Tab-separated table of C-alpha atoms and ligand atoms in Angstrom:
chain	number	residue	atom	x	y	z
A	168	UNK	CA	-12.258	-1.673	-10.383
A	169	UNK	CA	-9.273	-2.014	-8.043
A	170	UNK	CA	-8.956	1.061	-5.872
A	171	UNK	CA	-5.588	2.671	-5.259
A	172	UNK	CA	-5.199	4.818	-2.166
A	173	UNK	CA	-5.351	8.512	-2.908
A	174	UNK	CA	-2.384	10.540	-1.807
A	175	UNK	CA	-3.457	12.876	0.954
A	176	UNK	CA	-2.528	16.555	0.581
A	177	UNK	CA	0.189	17.656	3.015
A	178	UNK	CA	1.511	14.162	3.616
A	179	UNK	CA	4.593	14.236	1.456
A	180	UNK	CA	7.414	12.214	3.014
A	181	UNK	CA	8.628	13.979	6.139
A	182	UNK	CA	5.664	16.368	6.356
A	183	UNK	CA	3.926	14.721	9.303
A	184	UNK	CA	7.039	14.197	11.427
A	185	UNK	CA	8.355	17.717	10.778
A	186	UNK	CA	4.998	19.294	11.648
A	187	UNK	CA	4.547	17.058	14.732
A	188	UNK	CA	0.832	16.943	14.032
A	189	UNK	CA	-1.342	14.993	16.467
A	190	UNK	CA	-2.033	11.423	15.443
A	191	UNK	CA	-4.808	11.127	12.845
A	192	UNK	CA	-6.302	8.091	11.151
A	193	UNK	CA	-7.492	8.794	7.603
A	194	UNK	CA	-9.439	5.921	6.004
A	195	UNK	CA	-8.790	5.208	2.331
A	196	UNK	CA	-11.589	5.304	-0.198
A	197	UNK	CA	-11.174	1.528	-0.516
A	198	UNK	CA	-12.618	-1.664	1.007
A	199	UNK	CA	-9.750	-1.752	3.551
A	200	UNK	CA	-7.007	0.520	4.735
A	201	UNK	CA	-6.208	3.798	6.433
A	202	UNK	CA	-3.218	6.068	6.707
A	203	UNK	CA	-1.828	6.944	10.117
A	204	UNK	CA	-0.640	10.549	10.163
A	205	UNK	CA	1.362	12.461	12.750
A	206	UNK	CA	3.343	9.501	14.067
A	207	UNK	CA	7.108	9.135	14.080
A	208	UNK	CA	8.111	5.691	15.301
A	209	UNK	CA	11.541	7.088	16.200
A	210	UNK	CA	9.788	8.689	19.157
A	211	UNK	CA	8.386	6.792	22.162
A	212	UNK	CA	4.808	5.699	21.513
A	213	UNK	CA	2.299	7.016	24.090
A	214	UNK	CA	-0.181	4.460	25.434
A	215	UNK	CA	-3.199	6.375	24.102
A	216	UNK	CA	-1.632	6.567	20.620
A	217	UNK	CA	-0.934	2.837	20.782
A	218	UNK	CA	-4.587	2.230	21.742
A	219	UNK	CA	-5.784	4.303	18.750
A	220	UNK	CA	-3.499	2.418	16.375
A	221	UNK	CA	-4.720	-0.888	17.774
A	222	UNK	CA	-8.363	0.185	17.301
A	223	UNK	CA	-7.687	1.448	13.766
A	224	UNK	CA	-5.978	-1.831	12.869
A	225	UNK	CA	-9.139	-3.703	13.877
A	226	UNK	CA	-11.385	-1.263	11.994
A	227	UNK	CA	-9.413	-0.841	8.740
A	228	UNK	CA	-7.247	-4.030	8.626
A	229	UNK	CA	-4.366	-2.299	6.777
A	230	UNK	CA	-2.539	0.674	8.279
A	231	UNK	CA	-0.021	2.682	6.291
A	232	UNK	CA	2.628	4.664	8.178
A	233	UNK	CA	4.492	6.882	5.728
A	234	UNK	CA	8.137	7.885	5.859
A	235	UNK	CA	9.170	5.815	8.890
A	236	UNK	CA	12.965	5.984	9.005
A	237	UNK	CA	13.269	3.311	11.639
A	238	UNK	CA	15.965	0.802	12.487
A	239	UNK	CA	15.422	-2.981	12.582
A	240	UNK	CA	15.348	-2.698	16.406
A	241	UNK	CA	12.545	-0.115	16.241
A	242	UNK	CA	10.619	-2.185	13.698
A	243	UNK	CA	10.851	-5.215	16.011
A	244	UNK	CA	10.008	-3.221	19.156
A	245	UNK	CA	6.888	-1.653	17.571
A	246	UNK	CA	5.745	-5.056	16.264
A	247	UNK	CA	6.213	-6.638	19.723
A	248	UNK	CA	3.701	-4.191	21.216
A	249	UNK	CA	1.024	-6.312	19.489
A	250	UNK	CA	2.264	-9.764	20.518
A	251	UNK	CA	5.148	-12.243	20.351
A	252	UNK	CA	6.941	-12.457	17.006
A	253	UNK	CA	7.175	-15.531	14.807
A	254	UNK	CA	10.336	-16.718	13.089
A	255	UNK	CA	9.957	-17.682	9.425
A	256	UNK	CA	10.911	-21.256	8.526
A	257	UNK	CA	13.304	-20.036	5.793
A	258	UNK	CA	16.007	-19.092	8.291
A	259	UNK	CA	18.303	-18.425	5.304
A	260	UNK	CA	16.485	-15.146	4.708
A	261	UNK	CA	16.621	-13.625	8.173
A	262	UNK	CA	18.318	-10.272	8.467
A	263	UNK	CA	21.661	-11.241	10.083
A	264	UNK	CA	21.434	-10.629	13.824
A	265	UNK	CA	17.625	-10.188	13.688
A	266	UNK	CA	15.859	-13.561	13.402
A	267	UNK	CA	12.480	-11.812	13.725
A	268	UNK	CA	13.055	-9.936	10.458
A	269	UNK	CA	12.463	-11.770	7.182
A	270	UNK	CA	14.068	-10.192	4.129
A	271	UNK	CA	11.622	-10.099	1.229
A	272	UNK	CA	13.689	-9.215	-1.825
A	273	UNK	CA	14.429	-10.105	-5.435
A	274	UNK	CA	18.053	-8.922	-5.084
A	275	UNK	CA	20.964	-11.304	-5.589
A	276	UNK	CA	24.435	-10.680	-4.292
A	277	UNK	CA	27.299	-12.775	-5.673
A	278	UNK	CA	24.674	-14.903	-7.422
A	279	UNK	CA	22.875	-15.674	-4.147
A	280	UNK	CA	19.397	-14.367	-3.206
A	281	UNK	CA	19.517	-12.051	-0.169
A	282	UNK	CA	15.841	-12.656	0.613
A	283	UNK	CA	12.653	-14.444	-0.253
A	284	UNK	CA	12.144	-13.150	-3.781
A	285	UNK	CA	8.732	-14.583	-4.519
A	286	UNK	CA	7.050	-14.098	-1.122
A	287	UNK	CA	3.410	-13.336	-1.786
A	288	UNK	CA	3.363	-14.708	-5.335
A	289	UNK	CA	0.024	-16.410	-4.535
A	290	UNK	CA	-2.788	-14.951	-2.424
A	291	UNK	CA	-2.368	-15.948	1.222
A	292	UNK	CA	-2.674	-15.049	4.877
A	293	UNK	CA	0.758	-15.170	6.532
A	294	UNK	CA	1.650	-18.373	8.346
A	295	UNK	CA	-1.877	-19.829	8.011
A	296	UNK	CA	-0.007	-23.163	7.908
A	297	UNK	CA	0.844	-22.868	11.633
A	298	UNK	CA	-1.343	-23.983	14.561
A	299	UNK	CA	-1.313	-20.339	15.574
A	300	UNK	CA	-1.305	-18.350	12.329
A	301	UNK	CA	-0.156	-14.788	12.275
A	302	UNK	CA	-2.170	-11.964	13.860
A	303	UNK	CA	-0.568	-9.415	11.583
A	304	UNK	CA	2.551	-8.525	9.636
A	305	UNK	CA	4.563	-5.325	9.358
A	306	UNK	CA	6.406	-4.782	6.083
A	307	UNK	CA	8.930	-1.950	5.878
A	308	UNK	CA	10.206	-0.650	2.540
A	309	UNK	CA	14.021	-0.573	2.296
A	310	UNK	CA	14.543	-0.281	-1.452
A	311	UNK	CA	11.790	0.147	-4.036
A	312	UNK	CA	11.630	-0.403	-7.790
A	313	UNK	CA	10.752	2.492	-10.102
A	314	UNK	CA	7.808	0.445	-11.345
A	315	UNK	CA	5.823	-2.514	-10.012
A	316	UNK	CA	6.231	-3.954	-6.533
A	317	UNK	CA	2.682	-3.186	-5.333
A	318	UNK	CA	0.952	-5.274	-2.657
A	319	UNK	CA	-2.762	-6.115	-2.887
A	320	UNK	CA	-5.002	-6.815	0.100
A	321	UNK	CA	-8.376	-8.617	-0.044
A	322	UNK	CA	-10.967	-8.060	2.680
A	323	UNK	CA	-11.980	-11.548	3.821
A	324	UNK	CA	-14.810	-10.256	6.057
A	325	UNK	CA	-16.434	-8.745	2.965
A	326	UNK	CA	-15.662	-11.952	1.084
A	327	UNK	CA	-17.635	-13.897	3.685
A	328	UNK	CA	-20.463	-11.354	4.015
A	329	UNK	CA	-21.038	-11.272	0.246
A	330	UNK	CA	-20.515	-14.973	-0.428
A	331	UNK	CA	-23.604	-16.417	-2.180
A	332	UNK	CA	-25.858	-18.255	0.285
A	333	UNK	CA	-25.344	-21.680	-1.321
A	334	UNK	CA	-21.547	-21.327	-0.889
A	335	UNK	CA	-21.935	-20.108	2.696
A	336	UNK	CA	-24.053	-23.178	3.404
A	337	UNK	CA	-21.523	-25.454	1.699
A	338	UNK	CA	-18.608	-24.338	3.880
A	339	UNK	CA	-20.064	-23.335	7.239
A	340	UNK	CA	-18.773	-25.675	9.956
A	341	UNK	CA	-16.225	-27.243	7.577
A	342	UNK	CA	-12.448	-27.281	7.932
A	343	UNK	CA	-9.595	-27.160	5.441
A	344	UNK	CA	-5.965	-28.244	5.473
A	345	UNK	CA	-3.193	-25.641	5.175
A	346	UNK	CA	0.405	-26.503	4.476
A	347	UNK	CA	3.544	-24.501	3.732
A	348	UNK	CA	4.494	-27.162	1.203
A	349	UNK	CA	1.332	-26.770	-0.920
A	350	UNK	CA	3.022	-24.723	-3.661
A	351	UNK	CA	6.678	-25.142	-2.662
A	352	UNK	CA	7.678	-27.449	-5.545
A	353	UNK	CA	5.861	-25.250	-8.072
A	354	UNK	CA	7.627	-22.137	-6.754
A	355	UNK	CA	10.965	-23.937	-6.803
A	356	UNK	CA	10.434	-24.829	-10.469
A	357	UNK	CA	9.833	-21.176	-11.339
A	358	UNK	CA	12.582	-19.936	-9.024
A	359	UNK	CA	15.394	-22.479	-8.735
A	360	UNK	CA	17.124	-20.283	-6.128
A	361	UNK	CA	14.446	-21.356	-3.606
A	362	UNK	CA	16.348	-23.564	-1.159
A	363	UNK	CA	15.529	-27.218	-0.579
A	364	UNK	CA	14.011	-27.586	2.871
A	365	UNK	CA	15.917	-29.575	5.470
A	366	UNK	CA	14.210	-32.320	7.482
A	367	UNK	CA	14.114	-29.900	10.455
A	368	UNK	CA	12.402	-27.234	8.355
A	369	UNK	CA	9.827	-29.716	7.041
A	370	UNK	CA	9.139	-30.813	10.636
A	371	UNK	CA	8.496	-27.141	11.547
A	372	UNK	CA	5.670	-26.849	9.036
A	373	UNK	CA	3.487	-29.920	9.527
A	374	UNK	CA	0.054	-29.568	7.846
A	375	UNK	CA	-2.688	-28.095	10.031
A	376	UNK	CA	-6.466	-27.938	9.818
A	377	UNK	CA	-8.419	-24.698	10.378
A	378	UNK	CA	-12.062	-23.669	10.058
A	379	UNK	CA	-12.918	-22.287	6.609
A	380	UNK	CA	-14.921	-19.527	8.245
A	381	UNK	CA	-13.094	-18.035	11.197
A	382	UNK	CA	-14.247	-15.560	13.821
A	383	UNK	CA	-11.962	-12.627	14.449
A	384	UNK	CA	-10.915	-13.038	18.100
A	385	UNK	CA	-11.037	-9.291	18.815
A	386	UNK	CA	-14.002	-8.037	16.761
A	387	UNK	CA	-16.158	-11.170	16.515
A	388	UNK	CA	-16.535	-10.659	12.744
A	389	UNK	CA	-16.541	-13.720	10.503
A	390	UNK	CA	-14.007	-14.048	7.688
A	391	UNK	CA	-13.210	-16.599	5.012
A	392	UNK	CA	-9.924	-18.286	5.906
A	393	UNK	CA	-8.670	-20.253	2.902
A	394	UNK	CA	-6.014	-19.240	0.415
A	395	UNK	CA	-4.679	-20.139	-2.983
A	396	UNK	CA	-1.152	-20.482	-1.559
A	397	UNK	CA	-1.535	-22.668	1.492
A	398	UNK	CA	-4.957	-24.409	1.479
A	399	UNK	CA	-4.820	-27.873	-0.077
A	400	UNK	CA	-8.283	-29.375	0.471
A	401	UNK	CA	-11.512	-29.306	2.420
A	402	UNK	CA	-11.628	-32.034	5.029
A	403	UNK	CA	-14.275	-34.718	4.431
A	404	UNK	CA	-15.133	-33.826	0.798
A	405	UNK	CA	-14.245	-35.840	-2.315
A	406	UNK	CA	-11.200	-34.360	-4.063
A	407	UNK	CA	-13.016	-32.912	-7.104
A	408	UNK	CA	-15.775	-31.352	-4.949
A	409	UNK	CA	-13.171	-29.852	-2.623
A	410	UNK	CA	-11.156	-28.456	-5.563
A	411	UNK	CA	-14.248	-26.873	-7.169
A	412	UNK	CA	-15.472	-25.362	-3.928
A	413	UNK	CA	-12.056	-23.925	-3.075
A	414	UNK	CA	-11.760	-22.454	-6.578
A	415	UNK	CA	-15.136	-20.748	-6.136
A	416	UNK	CA	-14.072	-19.356	-2.725
A	417	UNK	CA	-10.737	-18.060	-4.083
A	418	UNK	CA	-12.388	-16.420	-7.108
A	419	UNK	CA	-14.986	-14.713	-4.931
A	420	UNK	CA	-12.445	-13.561	-2.304
A	421	UNK	CA	-10.331	-11.590	-4.759
A	422	UNK	CA	-13.095	-9.763	-6.589
A	423	UNK	CA	-12.026	-6.199	-7.340
A	424	UNK	CA	-14.540	-4.719	-4.902
A	425	UNK	CA	-12.790	-6.474	-1.973
A	426	UNK	CA	-9.311	-5.158	-2.798
A	427	UNK	CA	-6.993	-2.328	-1.814
A	428	UNK	CA	-3.791	-1.991	-3.840
A	429	UNK	CA	-0.836	-0.452	-2.032
A	430	UNK	CA	1.662	1.437	-4.130
A	431	UNK	CA	4.778	1.728	-1.986
A	432	UNK	CA	6.622	4.951	-1.197
A	433	UNK	CA	10.107	5.220	0.339
A	434	UNK	CA	10.176	4.175	4.050
A	435	UNK	CA	6.513	3.091	4.136
A	436	UNK	CA	5.659	0.741	6.969
A	437	UNK	CA	2.477	-1.242	6.321
A	438	UNK	CA	0.771	-3.214	9.093
A	439	UNK	CA	-2.009	-5.621	8.084
A	440	UNK	CA	-4.332	-8.015	9.897
A	441	UNK	CA	-3.879	-11.584	8.667
A	442	UNK	CA	-7.101	-12.607	10.444
A	443	UNK	CA	-9.117	-10.243	8.220
A	444	UNK	CA	-7.190	-10.262	4.941
A	445	UNK	CA	-5.293	-12.133	2.300
A	446	UNK	CA	-2.507	-10.403	0.398
A	447	UNK	CA	-0.578	-10.774	-2.840
A	448	UNK	CA	2.704	-9.309	-4.076
A	449	UNK	CA	1.949	-8.029	-7.581
A	450	UNK	CA	5.556	-8.635	-8.685
A	451	UNK	CA	8.622	-6.621	-9.610
A	452	UNK	CA	10.294	-6.612	-13.033
A	453	UNK	CA	13.432	-8.786	-12.795
A	454	UNK	CA	15.813	-5.972	-13.717
A	455	UNK	CA	14.610	-3.742	-10.835
A	456	UNK	CA	15.548	-4.109	-7.170
A	457	UNK	CA	13.064	-4.397	-4.287
A	458	UNK	CA	13.945	-5.015	-0.644
A	459	UNK	CA	11.558	-5.114	2.318
A	460	UNK	CA	11.840	-6.263	5.947
A	461	UNK	CA	8.920	-8.143	7.494
A	462	UNK	CA	7.965	-9.024	11.049
A	463	UNK	CA	5.121	-11.417	11.792
A	464	UNK	CA	3.123	-11.344	15.025
A	465	UNK	CA	1.738	-14.578	16.439
A	466	UNK	CA	-2.051	-14.823	16.643
A	467	UNK	CA	-4.553	-17.247	18.179
A	468	UNK	CA	-5.622	-20.681	16.984
A	469	UNK	CA	-8.504	-19.886	14.581
A	470	UNK	CA	-12.048	-20.757	15.730
B	105	SIN	C1	4.430	-11.095	1.790
B	105	SIN	O1	3.719	-11.980	1.312
B	105	SIN	O2	4.513	-10.923	2.995
B	105	SIN	C2	5.208	-10.170	0.864
B	105	SIN	C3	4.346	-9.113	0.296
B	105	SIN	C4	5.118	-8.182	-0.595
B	105	SIN	O3	6.337	-8.339	-0.745
B	105	SIN	O4	4.512	-7.275	-1.169
């Protein structure tokens, strides 16, 4: 059964900032995730609080900061504490004046999409198609639908730890190709508003090869690192064998017992670890509006 985070008594929007409680990390009753209480990102962040957040991010992989009424500048500044930021290849969907912020939204203005409406339609780890995929992403709720719009996270350490031995043996030491273009044409067919990529954009997202089992550079834990969205094939295997093996890895990764489902509340900021997780946007009914801002922090080359 997919587990949804319980709401914690006394944490209604505004409660923690008004009470100025000391910072607390409350793990969810789920395979990943914790809520960070007593933090207002409008205030300067003390070094010891930053260190606790950093530790909690490594331990729980998804951190939820409720009711953060922050500006784009504050979102960017907090994200930069963890590393340099990456700029998404779809420059069309940057927040004007803030190239580090990608607008993830199904809203159209004057017939034009204001953001990437189908980001997260397939399970993925952000920017796994880069030489240096993302360390983590921070998604900030701007406008939420009255129903739908959840985000699901799959724990890829658990996926590796629980992978049947014959599958572990089949993939250990192997590499797979990731490319941004893997599902682009399919997404464009479903969503004709998706822009054609220019030659410059295509050159920005050349296919890359990464280990199928990666080691988290900060914790040393192993994780599966292939996704439905961006992984095309396993290097050195015949096409049908590669397809079957990838299908088995994808199916195992997203078993219910590996998943936390985030139901968004106004002004939530959610920070996840792309080295430990895959995520999926569950979708928003077309007649409802959803708008989020996302930053993406650069990580290391997977090993
Ligand atoms: C993403 O894939 O970063 C978007 C997730 C979401 O909109 O829920």
